[in-house]
Coordinates of C-alpha atoms in Angstrom, one line a residue:
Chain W
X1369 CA 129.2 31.3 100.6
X1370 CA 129.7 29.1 103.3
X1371 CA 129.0 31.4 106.7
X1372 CA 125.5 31.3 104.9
X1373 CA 124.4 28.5 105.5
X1374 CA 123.9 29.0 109.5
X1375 CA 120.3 30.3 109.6
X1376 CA 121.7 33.1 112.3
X1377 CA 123.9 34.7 109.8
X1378 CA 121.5 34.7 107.0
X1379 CA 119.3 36.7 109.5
X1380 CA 121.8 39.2 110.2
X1381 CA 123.0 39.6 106.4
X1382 CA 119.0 40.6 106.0
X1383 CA 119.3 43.2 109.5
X1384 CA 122.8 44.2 108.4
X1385 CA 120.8 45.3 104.5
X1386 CA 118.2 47.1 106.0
X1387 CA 120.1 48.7 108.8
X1388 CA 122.6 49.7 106.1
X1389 CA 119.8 50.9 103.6
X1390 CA 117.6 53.0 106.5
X1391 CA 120.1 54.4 108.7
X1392 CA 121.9 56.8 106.1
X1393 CA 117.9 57.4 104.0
X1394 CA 116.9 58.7 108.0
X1395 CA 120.1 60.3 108.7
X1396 CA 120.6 62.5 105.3
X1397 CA 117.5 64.8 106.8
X1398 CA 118.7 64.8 110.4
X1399 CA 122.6 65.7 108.9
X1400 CA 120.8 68.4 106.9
X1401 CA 118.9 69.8 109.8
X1402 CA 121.6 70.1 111.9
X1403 CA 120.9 67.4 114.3
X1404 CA 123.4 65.2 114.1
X1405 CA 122.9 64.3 117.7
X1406 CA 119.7 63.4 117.5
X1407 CA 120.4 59.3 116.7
X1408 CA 122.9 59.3 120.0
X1409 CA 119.9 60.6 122.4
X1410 CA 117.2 58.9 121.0
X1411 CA 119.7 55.3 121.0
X1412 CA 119.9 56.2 124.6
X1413 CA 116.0 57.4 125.1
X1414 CA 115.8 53.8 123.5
X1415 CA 118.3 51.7 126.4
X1416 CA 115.3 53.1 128.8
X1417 CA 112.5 51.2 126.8
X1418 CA 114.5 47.6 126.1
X1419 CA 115.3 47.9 129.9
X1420 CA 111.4 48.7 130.5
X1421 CA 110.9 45.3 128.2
X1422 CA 113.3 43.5 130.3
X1423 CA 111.3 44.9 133.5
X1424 CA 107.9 43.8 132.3
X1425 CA 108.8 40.7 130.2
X1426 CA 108.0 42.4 126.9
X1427 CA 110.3 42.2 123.8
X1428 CA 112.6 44.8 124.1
X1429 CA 112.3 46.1 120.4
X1430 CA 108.8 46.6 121.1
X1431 CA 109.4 48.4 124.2
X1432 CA 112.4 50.5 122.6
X1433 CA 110.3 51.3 119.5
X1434 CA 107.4 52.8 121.6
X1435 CA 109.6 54.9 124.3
X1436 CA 112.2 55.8 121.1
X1437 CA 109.4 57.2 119.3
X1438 CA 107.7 58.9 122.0
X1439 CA 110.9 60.4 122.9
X1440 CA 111.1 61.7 119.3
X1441 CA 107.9 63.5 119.7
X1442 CA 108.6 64.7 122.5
X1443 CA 111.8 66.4 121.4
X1444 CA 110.5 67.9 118.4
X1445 CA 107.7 69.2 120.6
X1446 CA 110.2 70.9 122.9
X1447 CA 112.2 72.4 120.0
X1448 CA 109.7 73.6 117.9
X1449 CA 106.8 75.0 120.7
X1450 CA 109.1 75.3 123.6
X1451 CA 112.4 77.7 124.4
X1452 CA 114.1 75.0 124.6
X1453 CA 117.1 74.6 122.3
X1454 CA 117.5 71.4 119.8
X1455 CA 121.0 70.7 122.0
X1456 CA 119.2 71.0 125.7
X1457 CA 116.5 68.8 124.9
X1458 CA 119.0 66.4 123.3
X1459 CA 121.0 66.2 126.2
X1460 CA 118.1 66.2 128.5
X1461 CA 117.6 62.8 126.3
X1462 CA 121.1 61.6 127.0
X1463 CA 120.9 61.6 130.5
X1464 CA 117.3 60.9 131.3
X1465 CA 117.4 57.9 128.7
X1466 CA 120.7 56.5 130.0
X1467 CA 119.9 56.7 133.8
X1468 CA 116.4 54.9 133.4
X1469 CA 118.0 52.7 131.3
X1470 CA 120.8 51.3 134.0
X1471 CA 118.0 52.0 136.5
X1472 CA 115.3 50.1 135.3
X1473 CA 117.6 47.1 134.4
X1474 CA 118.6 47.0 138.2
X1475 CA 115.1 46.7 139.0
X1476 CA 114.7 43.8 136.6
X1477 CA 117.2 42.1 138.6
X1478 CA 119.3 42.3 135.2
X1479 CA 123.1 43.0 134.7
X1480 CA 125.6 44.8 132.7
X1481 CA 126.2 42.1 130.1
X1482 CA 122.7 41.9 129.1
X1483 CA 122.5 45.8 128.3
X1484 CA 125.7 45.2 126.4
X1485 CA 123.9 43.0 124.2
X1486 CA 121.7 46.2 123.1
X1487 CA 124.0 49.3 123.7
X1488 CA 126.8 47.7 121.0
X1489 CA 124.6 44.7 119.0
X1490 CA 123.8 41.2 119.0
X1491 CA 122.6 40.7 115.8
X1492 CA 123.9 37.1 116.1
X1493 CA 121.0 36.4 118.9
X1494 CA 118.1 37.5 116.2
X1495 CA 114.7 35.8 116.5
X1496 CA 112.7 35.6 113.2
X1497 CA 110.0 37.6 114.8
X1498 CA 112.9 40.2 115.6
X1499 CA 114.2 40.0 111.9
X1500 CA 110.2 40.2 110.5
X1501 CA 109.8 43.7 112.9
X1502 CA 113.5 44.8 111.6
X1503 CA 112.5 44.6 107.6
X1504 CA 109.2 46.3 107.8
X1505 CA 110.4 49.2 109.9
X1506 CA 113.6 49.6 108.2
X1507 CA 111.5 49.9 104.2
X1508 CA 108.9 52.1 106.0
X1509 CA 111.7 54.5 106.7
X1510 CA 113.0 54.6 103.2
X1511 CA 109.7 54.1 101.3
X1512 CA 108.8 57.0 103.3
X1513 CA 112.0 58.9 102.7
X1514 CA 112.1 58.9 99.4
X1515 CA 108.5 59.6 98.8
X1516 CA 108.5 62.5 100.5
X1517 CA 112.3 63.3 100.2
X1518 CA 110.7 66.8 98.0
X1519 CA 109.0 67.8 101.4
X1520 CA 111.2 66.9 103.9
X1521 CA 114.0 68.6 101.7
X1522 CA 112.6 71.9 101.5
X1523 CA 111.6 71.6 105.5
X1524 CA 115.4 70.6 106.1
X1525 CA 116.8 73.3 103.5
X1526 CA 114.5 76.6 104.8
X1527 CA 111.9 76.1 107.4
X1528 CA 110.7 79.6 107.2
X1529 CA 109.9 79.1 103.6
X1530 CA 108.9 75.6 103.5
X1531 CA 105.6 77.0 106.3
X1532 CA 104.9 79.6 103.6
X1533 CA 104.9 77.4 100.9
X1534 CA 101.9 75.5 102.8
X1535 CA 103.8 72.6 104.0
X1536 CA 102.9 71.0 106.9
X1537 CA 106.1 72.0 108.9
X1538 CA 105.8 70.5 112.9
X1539 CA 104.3 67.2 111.1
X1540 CA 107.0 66.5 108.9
X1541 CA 109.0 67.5 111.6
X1542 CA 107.6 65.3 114.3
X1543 CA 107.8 62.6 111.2
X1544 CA 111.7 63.0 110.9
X1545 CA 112.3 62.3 114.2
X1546 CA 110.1 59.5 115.0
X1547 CA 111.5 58.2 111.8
X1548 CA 115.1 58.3 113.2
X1549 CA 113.4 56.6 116.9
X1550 CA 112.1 53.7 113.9
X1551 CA 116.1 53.7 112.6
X1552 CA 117.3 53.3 116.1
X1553 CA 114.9 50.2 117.3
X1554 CA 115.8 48.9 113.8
X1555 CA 119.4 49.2 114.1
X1556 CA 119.7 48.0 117.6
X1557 CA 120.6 45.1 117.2
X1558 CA 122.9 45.4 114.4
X1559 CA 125.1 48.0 115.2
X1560 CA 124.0 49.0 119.4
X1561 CA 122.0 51.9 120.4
X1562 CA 125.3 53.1 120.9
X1563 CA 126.5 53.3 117.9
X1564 CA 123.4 53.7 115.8
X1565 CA 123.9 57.2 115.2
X1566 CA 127.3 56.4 113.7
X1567 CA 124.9 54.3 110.7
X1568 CA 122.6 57.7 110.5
X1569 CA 125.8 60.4 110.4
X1570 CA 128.9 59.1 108.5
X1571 CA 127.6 57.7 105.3
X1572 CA 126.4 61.2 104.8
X1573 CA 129.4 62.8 106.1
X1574 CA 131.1 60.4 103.7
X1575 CA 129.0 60.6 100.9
X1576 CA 128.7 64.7 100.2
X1577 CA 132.5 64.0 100.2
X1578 CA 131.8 63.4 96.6
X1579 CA 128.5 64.3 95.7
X1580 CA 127.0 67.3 95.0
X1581 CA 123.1 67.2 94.5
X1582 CA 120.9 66.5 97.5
X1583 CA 119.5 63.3 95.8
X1584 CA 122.8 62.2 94.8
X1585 CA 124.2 62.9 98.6
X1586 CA 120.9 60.6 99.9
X1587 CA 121.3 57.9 97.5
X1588 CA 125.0 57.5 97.8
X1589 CA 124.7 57.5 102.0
X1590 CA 122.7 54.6 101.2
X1591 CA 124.5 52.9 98.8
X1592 CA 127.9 53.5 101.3
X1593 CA 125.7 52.4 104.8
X1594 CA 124.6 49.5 102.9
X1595 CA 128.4 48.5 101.8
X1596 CA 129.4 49.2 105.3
X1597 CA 126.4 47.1 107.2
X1598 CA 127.2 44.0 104.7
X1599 CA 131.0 44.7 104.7
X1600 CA 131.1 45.0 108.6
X1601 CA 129.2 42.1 109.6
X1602 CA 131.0 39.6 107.2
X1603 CA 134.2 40.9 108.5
X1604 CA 133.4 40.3 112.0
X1605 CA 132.6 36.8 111.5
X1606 CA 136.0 36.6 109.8
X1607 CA 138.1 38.2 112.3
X1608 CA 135.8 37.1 115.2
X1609 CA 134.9 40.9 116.1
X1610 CA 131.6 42.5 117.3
X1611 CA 129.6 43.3 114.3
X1612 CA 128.4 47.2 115.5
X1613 CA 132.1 48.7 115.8
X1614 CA 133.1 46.8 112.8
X1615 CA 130.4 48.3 111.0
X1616 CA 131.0 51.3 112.2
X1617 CA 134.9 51.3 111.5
X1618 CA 134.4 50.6 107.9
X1619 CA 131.8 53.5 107.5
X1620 CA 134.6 56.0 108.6
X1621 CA 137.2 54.1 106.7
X1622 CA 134.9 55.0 103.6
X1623 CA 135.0 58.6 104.9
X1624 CA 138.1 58.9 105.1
X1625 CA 138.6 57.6 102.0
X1626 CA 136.3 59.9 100.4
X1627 CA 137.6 62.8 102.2
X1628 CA 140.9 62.0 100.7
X1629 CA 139.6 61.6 97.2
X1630 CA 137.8 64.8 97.4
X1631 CA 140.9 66.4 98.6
X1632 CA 142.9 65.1 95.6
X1633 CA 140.3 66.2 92.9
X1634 CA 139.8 69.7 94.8
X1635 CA 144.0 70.1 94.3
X1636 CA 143.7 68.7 90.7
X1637 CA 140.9 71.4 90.0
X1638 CA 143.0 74.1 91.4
X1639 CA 145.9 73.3 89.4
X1640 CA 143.8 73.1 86.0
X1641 CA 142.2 76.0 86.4
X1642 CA 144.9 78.3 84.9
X1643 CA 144.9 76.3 81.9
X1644 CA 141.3 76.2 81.8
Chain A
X162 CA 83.6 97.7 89.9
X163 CA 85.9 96.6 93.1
X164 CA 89.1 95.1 92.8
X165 CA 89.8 92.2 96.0
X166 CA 93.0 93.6 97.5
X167 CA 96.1 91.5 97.5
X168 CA 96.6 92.1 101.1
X169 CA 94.3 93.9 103.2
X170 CA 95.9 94.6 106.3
X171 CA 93.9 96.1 109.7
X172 CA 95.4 96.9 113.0
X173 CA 98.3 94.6 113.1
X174 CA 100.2 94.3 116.1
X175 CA 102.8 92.1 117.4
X176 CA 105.1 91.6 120.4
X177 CA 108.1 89.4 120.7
X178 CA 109.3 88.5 123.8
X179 CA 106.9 91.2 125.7
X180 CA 108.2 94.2 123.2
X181 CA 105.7 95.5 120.9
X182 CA 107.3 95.7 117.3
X183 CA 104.2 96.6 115.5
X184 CA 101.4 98.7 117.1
X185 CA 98.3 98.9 114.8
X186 CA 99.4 98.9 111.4
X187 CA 97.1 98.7 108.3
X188 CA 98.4 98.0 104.7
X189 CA 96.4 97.3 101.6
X190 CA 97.8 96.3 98.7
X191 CA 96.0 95.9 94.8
X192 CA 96.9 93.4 92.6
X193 CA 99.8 94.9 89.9
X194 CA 101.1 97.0 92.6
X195 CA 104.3 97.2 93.8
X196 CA 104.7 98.5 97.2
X197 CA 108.4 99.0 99.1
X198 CA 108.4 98.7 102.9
X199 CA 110.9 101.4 104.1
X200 CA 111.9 102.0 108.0
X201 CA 115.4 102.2 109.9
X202 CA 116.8 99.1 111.5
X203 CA 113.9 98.1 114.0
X204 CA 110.7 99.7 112.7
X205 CA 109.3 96.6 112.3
X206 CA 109.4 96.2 108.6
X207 CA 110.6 92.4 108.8
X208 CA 108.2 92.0 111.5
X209 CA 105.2 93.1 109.1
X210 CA 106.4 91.3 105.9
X211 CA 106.7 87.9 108.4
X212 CA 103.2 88.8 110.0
X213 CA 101.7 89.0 106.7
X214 CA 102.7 85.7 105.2
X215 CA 101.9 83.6 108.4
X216 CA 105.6 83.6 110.0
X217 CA 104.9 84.9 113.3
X218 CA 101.7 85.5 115.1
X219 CA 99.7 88.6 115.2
X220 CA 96.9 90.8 116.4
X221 CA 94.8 92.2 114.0
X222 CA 93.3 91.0 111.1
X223 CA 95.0 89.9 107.5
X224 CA 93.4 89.0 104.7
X225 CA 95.1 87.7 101.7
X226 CA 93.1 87.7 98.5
X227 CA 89.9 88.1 100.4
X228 CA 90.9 85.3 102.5
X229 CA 91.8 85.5 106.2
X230 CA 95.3 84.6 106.4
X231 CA 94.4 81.4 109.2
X232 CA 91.9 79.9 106.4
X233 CA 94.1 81.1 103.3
X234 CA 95.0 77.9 101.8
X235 CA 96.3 78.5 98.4
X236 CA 99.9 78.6 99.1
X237 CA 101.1 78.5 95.5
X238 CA 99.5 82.5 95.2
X239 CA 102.6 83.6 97.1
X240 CA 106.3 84.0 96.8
X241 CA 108.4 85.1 99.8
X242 CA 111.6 85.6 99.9
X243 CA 113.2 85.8 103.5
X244 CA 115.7 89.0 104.6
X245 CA 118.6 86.0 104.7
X246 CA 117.5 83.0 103.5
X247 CA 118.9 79.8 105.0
X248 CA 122.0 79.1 102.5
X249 CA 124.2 76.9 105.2
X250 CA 122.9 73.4 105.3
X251 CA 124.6 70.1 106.2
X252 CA 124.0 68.4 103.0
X253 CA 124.6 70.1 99.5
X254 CA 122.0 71.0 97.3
X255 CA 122.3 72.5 93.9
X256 CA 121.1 75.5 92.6
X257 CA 118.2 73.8 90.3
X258 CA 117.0 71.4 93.9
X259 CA 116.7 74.7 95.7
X260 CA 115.0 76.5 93.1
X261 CA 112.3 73.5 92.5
X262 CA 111.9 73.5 95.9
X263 CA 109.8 76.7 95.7
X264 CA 107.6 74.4 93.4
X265 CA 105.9 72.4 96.1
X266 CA 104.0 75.1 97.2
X267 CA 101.2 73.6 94.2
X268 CA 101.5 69.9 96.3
X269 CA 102.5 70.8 99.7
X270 CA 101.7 67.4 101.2
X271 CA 102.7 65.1 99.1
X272 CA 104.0 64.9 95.2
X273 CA 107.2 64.9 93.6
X274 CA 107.8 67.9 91.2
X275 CA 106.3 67.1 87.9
X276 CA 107.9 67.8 84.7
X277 CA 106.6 71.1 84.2
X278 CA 108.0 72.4 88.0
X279 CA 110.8 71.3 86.3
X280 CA 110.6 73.5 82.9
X281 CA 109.4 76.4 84.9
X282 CA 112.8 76.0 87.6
X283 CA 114.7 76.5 84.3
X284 CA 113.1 78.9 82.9
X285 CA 113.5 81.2 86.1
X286 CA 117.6 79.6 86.7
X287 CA 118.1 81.0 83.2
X288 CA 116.1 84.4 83.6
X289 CA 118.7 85.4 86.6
X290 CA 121.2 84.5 84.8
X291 CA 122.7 80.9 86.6
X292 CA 121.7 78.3 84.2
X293 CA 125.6 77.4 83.9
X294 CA 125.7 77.3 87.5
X295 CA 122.3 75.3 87.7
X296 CA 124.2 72.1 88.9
X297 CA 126.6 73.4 91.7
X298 CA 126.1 73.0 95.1
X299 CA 124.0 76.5 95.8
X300 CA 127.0 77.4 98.8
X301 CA 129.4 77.7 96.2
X302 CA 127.9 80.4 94.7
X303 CA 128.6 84.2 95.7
X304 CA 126.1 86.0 97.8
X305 CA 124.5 87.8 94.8
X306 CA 124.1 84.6 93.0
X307 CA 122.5 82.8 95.5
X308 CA 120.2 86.1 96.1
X309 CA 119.3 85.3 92.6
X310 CA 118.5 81.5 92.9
X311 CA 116.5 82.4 96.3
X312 CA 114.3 85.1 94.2
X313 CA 113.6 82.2 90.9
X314 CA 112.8 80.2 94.0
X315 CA 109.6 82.0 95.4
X316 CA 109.0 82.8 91.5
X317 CA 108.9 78.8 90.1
X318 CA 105.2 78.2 91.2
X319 CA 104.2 81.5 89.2
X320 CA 102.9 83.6 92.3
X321 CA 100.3 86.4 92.4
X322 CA 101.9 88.0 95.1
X323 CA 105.3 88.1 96.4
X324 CA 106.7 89.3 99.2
X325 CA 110.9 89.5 99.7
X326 CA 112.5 91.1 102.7
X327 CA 116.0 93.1 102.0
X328 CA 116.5 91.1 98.8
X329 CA 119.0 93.7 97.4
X330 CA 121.0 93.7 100.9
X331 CA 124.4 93.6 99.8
X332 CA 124.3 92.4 96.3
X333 CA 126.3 93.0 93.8
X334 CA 125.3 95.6 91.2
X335 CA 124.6 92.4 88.0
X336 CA 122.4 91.1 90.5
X337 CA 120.8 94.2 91.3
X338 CA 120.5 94.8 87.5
X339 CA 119.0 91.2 87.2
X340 CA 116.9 91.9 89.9
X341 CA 115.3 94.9 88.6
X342 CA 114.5 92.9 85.2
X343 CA 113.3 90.7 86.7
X344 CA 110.1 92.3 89.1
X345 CA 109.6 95.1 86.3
X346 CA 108.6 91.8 84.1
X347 CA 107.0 90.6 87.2
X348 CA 104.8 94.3 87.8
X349 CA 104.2 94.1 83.5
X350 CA 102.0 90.6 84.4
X351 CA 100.4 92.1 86.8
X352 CA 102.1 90.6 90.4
X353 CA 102.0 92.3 93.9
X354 CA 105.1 92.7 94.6
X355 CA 105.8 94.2 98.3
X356 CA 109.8 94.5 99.3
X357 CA 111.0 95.7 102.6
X358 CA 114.3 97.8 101.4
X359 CA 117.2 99.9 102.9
X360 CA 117.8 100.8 99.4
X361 CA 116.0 100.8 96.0
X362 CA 118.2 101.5 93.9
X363 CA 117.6 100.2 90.6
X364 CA 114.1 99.3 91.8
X365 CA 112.9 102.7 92.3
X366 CA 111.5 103.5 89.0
X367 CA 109.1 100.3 89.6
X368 CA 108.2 101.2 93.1
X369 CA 104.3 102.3 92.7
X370 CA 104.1 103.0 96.7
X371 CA 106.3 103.6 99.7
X372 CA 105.2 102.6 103.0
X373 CA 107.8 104.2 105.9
X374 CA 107.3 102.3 109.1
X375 CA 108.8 103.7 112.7
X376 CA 108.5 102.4 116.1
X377 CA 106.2 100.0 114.5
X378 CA 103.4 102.5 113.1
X379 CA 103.3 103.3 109.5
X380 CA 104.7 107.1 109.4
X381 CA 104.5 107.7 106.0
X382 CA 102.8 106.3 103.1
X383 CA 102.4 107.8 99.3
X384 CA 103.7 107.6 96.0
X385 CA 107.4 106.9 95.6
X386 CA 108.4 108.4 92.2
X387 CA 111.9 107.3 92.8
X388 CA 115.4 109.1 93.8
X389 CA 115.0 112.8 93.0
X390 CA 111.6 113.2 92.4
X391 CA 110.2 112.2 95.9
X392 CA 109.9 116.0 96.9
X393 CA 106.9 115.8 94.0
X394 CA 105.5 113.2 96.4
X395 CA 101.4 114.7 97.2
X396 CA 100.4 115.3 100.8
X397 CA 97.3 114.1 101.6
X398 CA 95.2 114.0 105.4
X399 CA 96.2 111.2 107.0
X400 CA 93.8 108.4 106.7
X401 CA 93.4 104.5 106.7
X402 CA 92.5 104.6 103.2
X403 CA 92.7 103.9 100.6
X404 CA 96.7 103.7 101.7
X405 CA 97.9 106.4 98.7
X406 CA 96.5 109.1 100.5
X407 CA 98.9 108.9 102.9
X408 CA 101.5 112.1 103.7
X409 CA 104.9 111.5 102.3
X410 CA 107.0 114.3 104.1
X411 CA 108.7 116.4 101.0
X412 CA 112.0 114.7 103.1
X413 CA 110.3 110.9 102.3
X414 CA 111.4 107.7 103.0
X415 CA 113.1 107.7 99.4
X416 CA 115.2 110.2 100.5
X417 CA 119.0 108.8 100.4
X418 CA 117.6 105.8 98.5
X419 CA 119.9 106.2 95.2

């Protein structure tokens, strides 16, 4: 293929396949536990630490990893010890992270077009060193997934029960979200911290469409992200678009899609049933 | 010879939110026995059965098989079943991923289920009666039915003890049948078994001991011979123990309970 021989795009193919892969393996636990949201605040907890890279001269994904995580903690914290509610402390996350984002960029004398380059993608501008941080994040969060996809099922499914059955509950809690702050520094440059969440929420969505196990639901969100990353950033350099909302486009095309199927067997079903 | 209690209960109290819900209450239960929580709506009989598996925190002491309940680390010795078990989630799951769940209380921490979790899930889906509905997403299934898969649940890891809060609250009477099978087989092995309950219906033959709670004290406690025969119930001075000496009013907690 020819668009692969330009070293930049063969980076990107790599982001766009882990992106893909780790977005959806995250975002199946954080769809289950009813925190859809979560991706959208920490993407904008995360604008605060790439402008605190840009303020200080350190690479933003560094920056973005370390404030997105400790963001993460810090929400779980609030939700689980505190009264306050898993939507407050999210939107306490949207604000705060957004305004010290803008803020601190002002101070670093930077201006809008450079936090464009984070809040929708540049995967186009990807350093090796970028790319080398991007794969190891990216299998840590579905190595780690799927190892403990038992655990964090039965934590998702029924809290109460999972603490009686002995499992460590505010860990794997804590471990969910700072797993989703790991999926947002990894997918920041692919898809934006703005549209990250999109990667963690509608290959789910799109996948229970069809599926109807838990592991089949998990496995099938990352079969469809990873169709969508690849799809969307080969598309883009086709039709000369921005790889994020292309990516992003295609994953609720698949949805729909799926919807639609689901609609049509449902009907189907209904209609054999007499005769069955 | 003396037997370790199941639960030894001393003094329990808890607040929530500044209101006490339990003031002082004491429970002991034997291994093979099968005790029934009774109490109108805000005695504090979901309060206790939550305090005593480590849900909420308390005042007093607990210990479970000889164990104080902070230190009590074997996990896969109990089965708890909660008043409404969380059945909406944002992902499906089927009936035999819910069910295994209940497994990891033998690997916590880490570990896949191994094929025998897997046998044992089975086993239980078919002894309540859903093994042709092991496969289906577990919100498809009616409220009874997914009572039953939430009951194999806190059974797959065999547990010495299980606790379930309102588990026949508004089931249909198969369930309730199934049910009833089910913890006689359970008392026959030789499992604590304590259920907070509105109504025992087809339980009440299996009910060793009734303990009626009210403004968070225990009111009552005795023998619970079932619907009709509670008036042969034996008063006894009230004292902390052992818990069957307890006065059961000739009008007892079972009263109503067919």
């Amino acid at each position: 293929m020819s668009i692969l021989s330009h070293a930049f795009m063969q980076y990107a193919l790599i982001a766009a396949i882990i992106t893909g892969l780790s977005a959806p393996a995250v975002g199946t636990f954080v769809v289950q536990r009813r925190l859809a949201l979560l991706g959208d605040g920490l993407g904008h907890v995360a604008l605060t630490g790439v402008a605190l890279g840009l303020l200080t001269n350190v690479a933003p994904l560094t920056t973005a990893l370390i404030v997105a995580v400790a963001g993460a903690v810090l929400l779980e914290v609030l939700r689980s010890v505190g009264r306050t509610s898993g939507d407050l402390a999210l939107a306490m996350l949207f604000y705060g992270g957004i305004a010290g984002g803008v803020l601190l960029t002002n101070l670093a004398g930077e201006n809008a077009a450079t936090l464009n380059r984070f809040l929708f993608g540049s995967i186009i501008t990807m350093s090796r060193t970028d790319l080398a941080i991007v794969v190891v994040l990216g299998l840590v969060v579905v190595a780690a997934t799927i190892a403990l996809r038992p655990q964090l099922f039965a934590l998702c499914q029924d809290e109460a029960q999972a603490r009686v059955m002995g499992i460590p509950v505010r860990l794997y809690g804590i471990l969910i979200a700072v797993l989703a702050a790991v999926t947002v520094t990894v997918a920041m440059r692919t898809v934006g911290l703005l549209l990250v969440s999109a990667l963690m929420v509608v290959p789910v969505a799109a996948s229970q469409q069809l599926t109807r196990s838990f592991r089949s639901t998990h496995l099938a969100a990352m079969g469809i992200g990873l169709f969508s990353a690849v799809s969307g950033l080969l598309v883009s350099y086709q039709i000369d678009t921005q790889p994020g909302p292309t990516i992003v486009m295609i994953a609720i095309a698949v949805f729909v899609v799926s919807s639609v199927t689901n609609g049509v067997l449902h009907m189907r079903t209904r209609q054999e049933a007499p005769h069955g | 010879m003396t037997t370790t209690p199941v639960i030894d209960a001393t003094g329990v109290t808890v607040d929530l939110g500044g209101t006490p819900v339990l003031r002082g209450v004491d429970l002991r239960v034997l291994p093979g026995e099968f005790v029934t929580i009774l109490g109108a709506n805000g005695s504090g009989k979901s309060t206790l059965v939550r305090a005593l598996v480590g849900l909420i925190p308390h005042r007093g002491s607990i210990e479970l098989f000889g164990t104080p309940l902070a230190q009590f680390g074997d996990r896969r010795r109990i089965g708890y079943m909660a008043q409404r078990p969380d059945m909406f989630s944002g992902v499906p799951a089927t009936v035999t991923e819910v069910v295994l769940s209940g497994a990891l209380s033998r690997r916590p921490r880490f570990g896949w289920p191994t094929r025998s979790d897997r046998a044992a899930a089975a086993e239980l889906i078919d002894r309540v009666g859903l093994s042709r509905l092991a496969k289906r997403p577990i919100t498809h299934l009616s409220g009874g039915q997914q009572q039953r898969a939430h009951i194999a649940r806190a059974l797959v890891a065999n547990p010495d003890l299980v606790v379930m809060d309102e588990p026949m609250a508004g089931i249909d009477a198969h369930s309730a049948e199934v049910f009833a099978r089910l913890l006689g087989e359970l008392e026959e092995r030789g499992t604590a078994i304590v259920m907070v309950a509105h109504e025992l219906g087809p339980l009440a033959p299996l009910v060793d001991r009734a303990v009626h709670l009210e403004g968070g004290l225990v009111e009552y406690e005795g023998p619970a011979h079932g619907p009709g025969t509670h008036d042969h119930a034996h008063d006894h001075a009230h004292s902390s123990e052992p818990a069957t000496t307890r006065p059961v009013p000739a009008e007892g907690p079972l009263g109503g309970q067919s």
